[in-house]
Structure formats: structure tokens, C-alpha cells
Coordinates of N, CA and C in Angstrom, one line a residue:
M1 N -12.7 -68.3 -35.9 CA -12.1 -67.5 -36.9 C -12.3 -66.0 -36.6
N2 N -11.3 -65.3 -36.8 CA -11.4 -63.8 -36.6 C -11.8 -63.1 -37.9
K3 N -12.2 -61.9 -37.7 CA -12.6 -61.0 -38.9 C -11.6 -59.9 -39.1
K4 N -11.5 -59.5 -40.3 CA -10.6 -58.4 -40.6 C -11.3 -57.5 -41.7
V5 N -11.2 -56.2 -41.5 CA -11.7 -55.2 -42.5 C -10.7 -55.0 -43.6
V6 N -11.1 -55.2 -44.8 CA -10.2 -55.0 -45.9 C -10.7 -53.8 -46.8
V7 N -9.8 -52.9 -47.1 CA -10.0 -51.8 -47.9 C -9.7 -52.2 -49.4
K8 N -10.7 -52.0 -50.3 CA -10.5 -52.5 -51.6 C -10.1 -51.5 -52.6
I9 N -9.0 -50.8 -52.3 CA -8.4 -49.7 -53.2 C -8.0 -50.3 -54.6
K10 N -7.3 -51.4 -54.6 CA -6.9 -52.0 -55.9 C -8.1 -52.3 -56.8
E11 N -9.1 -52.9 -56.2 CA -10.3 -53.2 -56.9 C -11.0 -52.0 -57.5
L12 N -11.1 -51.0 -56.6 CA -11.7 -49.7 -57.0 C -11.0 -49.1 -58.2
T13 N -9.7 -49.1 -58.2 CA -9.0 -48.4 -59.3 C -9.2 -49.2 -60.6
Q14 N -9.2 -50.6 -60.4 CA -9.4 -51.4 -61.6 C -10.7 -51.3 -62.2
V15 N -11.8 -51.4 -61.4 CA -13.1 -51.3 -61.8 C -13.4 -49.9 -62.5
N16 N -12.9 -48.9 -61.9 CA -13.1 -47.5 -62.4 C -12.1 -47.0 -63.4
H17 N -11.2 -47.9 -63.8 CA -10.1 -47.6 -64.8 C -9.4 -46.3 -64.5
I18 N -9.0 -46.2 -63.3 CA -8.2 -45.0 -62.9 C -6.9 -45.5 -62.1
S19 N -6.0 -44.6 -62.1 CA -4.7 -44.9 -61.3 C -4.9 -44.4 -59.9
L20 N -4.0 -44.9 -59.0 CA -4.0 -44.4 -57.7 C -3.8 -42.9 -57.7
R21 N -2.9 -42.4 -58.6 CA -2.6 -41.0 -58.7 C -3.9 -40.2 -59.0
K22 N -4.7 -40.7 -59.9 CA -5.9 -40.0 -60.3 C -6.9 -40.1 -59.1
L23 N -7.0 -41.2 -58.5 CA -7.9 -41.3 -57.3 C -7.5 -40.3 -56.2
S24 N -6.2 -40.2 -56.1 CA -5.7 -39.2 -55.1 C -6.1 -37.8 -55.4
E25 N -6.0 -37.5 -56.7 CA -6.4 -36.1 -57.2 C -7.8 -35.8 -57.0
I26 N -8.7 -36.8 -57.4 CA -10.1 -36.5 -57.3 C -10.7 -36.7 -55.9
S27 N -10.1 -37.4 -55.1 CA -10.6 -37.6 -53.7 C -9.9 -36.6 -52.7
N28 N -8.8 -36.0 -53.1 CA -8.0 -35.1 -52.2 C -7.5 -35.9 -51.0
I29 N -7.0 -37.1 -51.3 CA -6.3 -38.0 -50.3 C -4.9 -38.2 -50.8
R30 N -4.0 -38.1 -49.9 CA -2.5 -38.2 -50.2 C -2.3 -39.5 -51.0
L31 N -1.5 -39.5 -52.0 CA -1.2 -40.7 -52.8 C -0.5 -41.7 -51.9
A32 N 0.4 -41.3 -51.1 CA 1.1 -42.2 -50.2 C 0.1 -43.0 -49.3
S33 N -1.0 -42.3 -48.8 CA -2.0 -43.0 -48.0 C -2.7 -44.1 -48.8
L34 N -3.1 -43.7 -50.0 CA -3.8 -44.7 -50.9 C -2.9 -45.8 -51.2
S35 N -1.7 -45.5 -51.5 CA -0.7 -46.6 -51.9 C -0.5 -47.6 -50.7
E36 N -0.4 -47.0 -49.5 CA -0.3 -47.9 -48.3 C -1.5 -48.8 -48.1
L37 N -2.7 -48.2 -48.3 CA -3.9 -49.0 -48.2 C -4.0 -50.1 -49.3
A38 N -3.6 -49.7 -50.5 CA -3.6 -50.7 -51.6 C -2.7 -51.8 -51.4
N39 N -1.5 -51.6 -50.8 CA -0.5 -52.6 -50.6 C -0.6 -53.2 -49.2
G40 N -1.6 -53.0 -48.5 CA -1.8 -53.6 -47.2 C -0.8 -53.2 -46.1
K41 N -0.2 -52.0 -46.3 CA 0.8 -51.5 -45.3 C 0.2 -50.6 -44.3
R42 N -1.1 -50.3 -44.5 CA -1.8 -49.4 -43.5 C -3.1 -50.2 -43.1
E43 N -3.3 -50.3 -41.8 CA -4.4 -51.0 -41.4 C -5.6 -50.2 -40.9
S44 N -5.5 -48.9 -41.0 CA -6.6 -48.0 -40.6 C -6.9 -47.0 -41.6
M45 N -8.2 -46.6 -41.6 CA -8.7 -45.6 -42.6 C -9.7 -44.8 -41.9
S46 N -9.7 -43.5 -42.1 CA -10.6 -42.6 -41.4 C -12.0 -42.6 -42.2
F47 N -13.0 -42.3 -41.5 CA -14.3 -42.2 -42.1 C -14.3 -41.1 -43.2
S48 N -13.5 -40.0 -42.9 CA -13.5 -39.0 -43.9 C -12.9 -39.5 -45.2
H49 N -11.9 -40.4 -45.2 CA -11.3 -40.9 -46.4 C -12.4 -41.8 -47.1
I50 N -13.1 -42.6 -46.4 CA -14.2 -43.4 -47.0 C -15.2 -42.5 -47.7
E51 N -15.6 -41.4 -47.0 CA -16.5 -40.5 -47.6 C -16.0 -39.8 -48.9
K52 N -14.7 -39.4 -48.8 CA -14.0 -38.8 -50.0 C -14.0 -39.7 -51.2
I53 N -13.6 -41.0 -50.9 CA -13.5 -42.0 -52.0 C -14.9 -42.2 -52.6
A54 N -15.9 -42.4 -51.7 CA -17.3 -42.6 -52.2 C -17.8 -41.4 -53.1
A55 N -17.5 -40.2 -52.6 CA -17.9 -39.0 -53.4 C -17.1 -39.0 -54.7
A56 N -15.8 -39.2 -54.7 CA -15.0 -39.2 -55.9 C -15.4 -40.2 -57.0
L57 N -15.9 -41.4 -56.5 CA -16.2 -42.4 -57.4 C -17.7 -42.7 -57.6
N58 N -18.5 -41.8 -57.0 CA -19.9 -41.9 -57.0 C -20.4 -43.2 -56.5
I59 N -19.9 -43.6 -55.3 CA -20.3 -44.9 -54.7 C -21.4 -44.7 -53.7
Q60 N -22.4 -45.5 -53.8 CA -23.5 -45.4 -52.9 C -23.5 -46.5 -51.7
D61 N -22.7 -47.5 -51.9 CA -22.7 -48.6 -51.0 C -21.3 -48.8 -50.4
I62 N -21.2 -48.6 -49.1 CA -19.9 -48.7 -48.5 C -19.1 -50.0 -48.7
R63 N -19.9 -51.1 -49.0 CA -19.3 -52.4 -49.2 C -18.5 -52.4 -50.5
E64 N -18.6 -51.4 -51.4 CA -17.8 -51.3 -52.5 C -16.4 -50.9 -52.2
I65 N -16.2 -50.2 -51.0 CA -14.9 -49.7 -50.5 C -14.3 -50.6 -49.5
I66 N -15.1 -51.1 -48.6 CA -14.5 -52.0 -47.5 C -15.3 -53.3 -47.5
D67 N -14.6 -54.3 -47.0 CA -15.2 -55.6 -46.8 C -14.8 -56.2 -45.5
L68 N -15.6 -57.1 -45.0 CA -15.2 -57.8 -43.8 C -15.0 -59.3 -44.2
V69 N -13.8 -59.8 -43.9 CA -13.4 -61.1 -44.3 C -13.0 -62.0 -43.1
D70 N -13.1 -63.3 -43.3 CA -12.6 -64.2 -42.3 C -11.1 -64.4 -42.4
V71 N -10.4 -64.4 -41.3 CA -9.0 -64.7 -41.3 C -8.7 -65.8 -40.3
E72 N -7.9 -66.7 -40.6 CA -7.5 -67.8 -39.7 C -6.5 -67.3 -38.7
E73 N -6.7 -67.8 -37.5 CA -5.8 -67.5 -36.4 C -4.4 -68.2 -36.6
E74 N -3.4 -67.5 -36.3 CA -2.0 -68.0 -36.5 C -1.5 -68.7 -35.2

């Protein structure tokens, strides 16, 4: 089985009761970038984006933002 890094943008917005637009404003990350991450259309994320999201949402544990999951080979 392979591993895949998953960015948990949808979960973060739900848990924190904010919209993607609001997260964009408080993290200073383009709304389009957050939307692509939330919809699985973007497969990479910079460390600076992780840091900005963590600061904006007062997150202390990186596992709240990203996760490592098993994926079956096709």
C-alpha cells in the first residue's frame, strides 16, 4: 500500500466554523489555492501555507492540518 498526504482544509473550516473566504482573509492565502486544496485539485502545499493556516487558526499540532493516509495501488 502507498501513502498519501491529505490536507484537511474542509475539516478545518467545519471545526472552526469559518468559510474558505474567511480562512483566506485571516491566513493571507489566496482563496483559489485554498479551494483547490479543499477540492483535491491541488496536490502540493508550501510550508509557509501550513504555517499561515496554523497561525490563523491557533493550531499547535501539524496533524490538525495534514494527515498521512493509506491508498490502494491502482
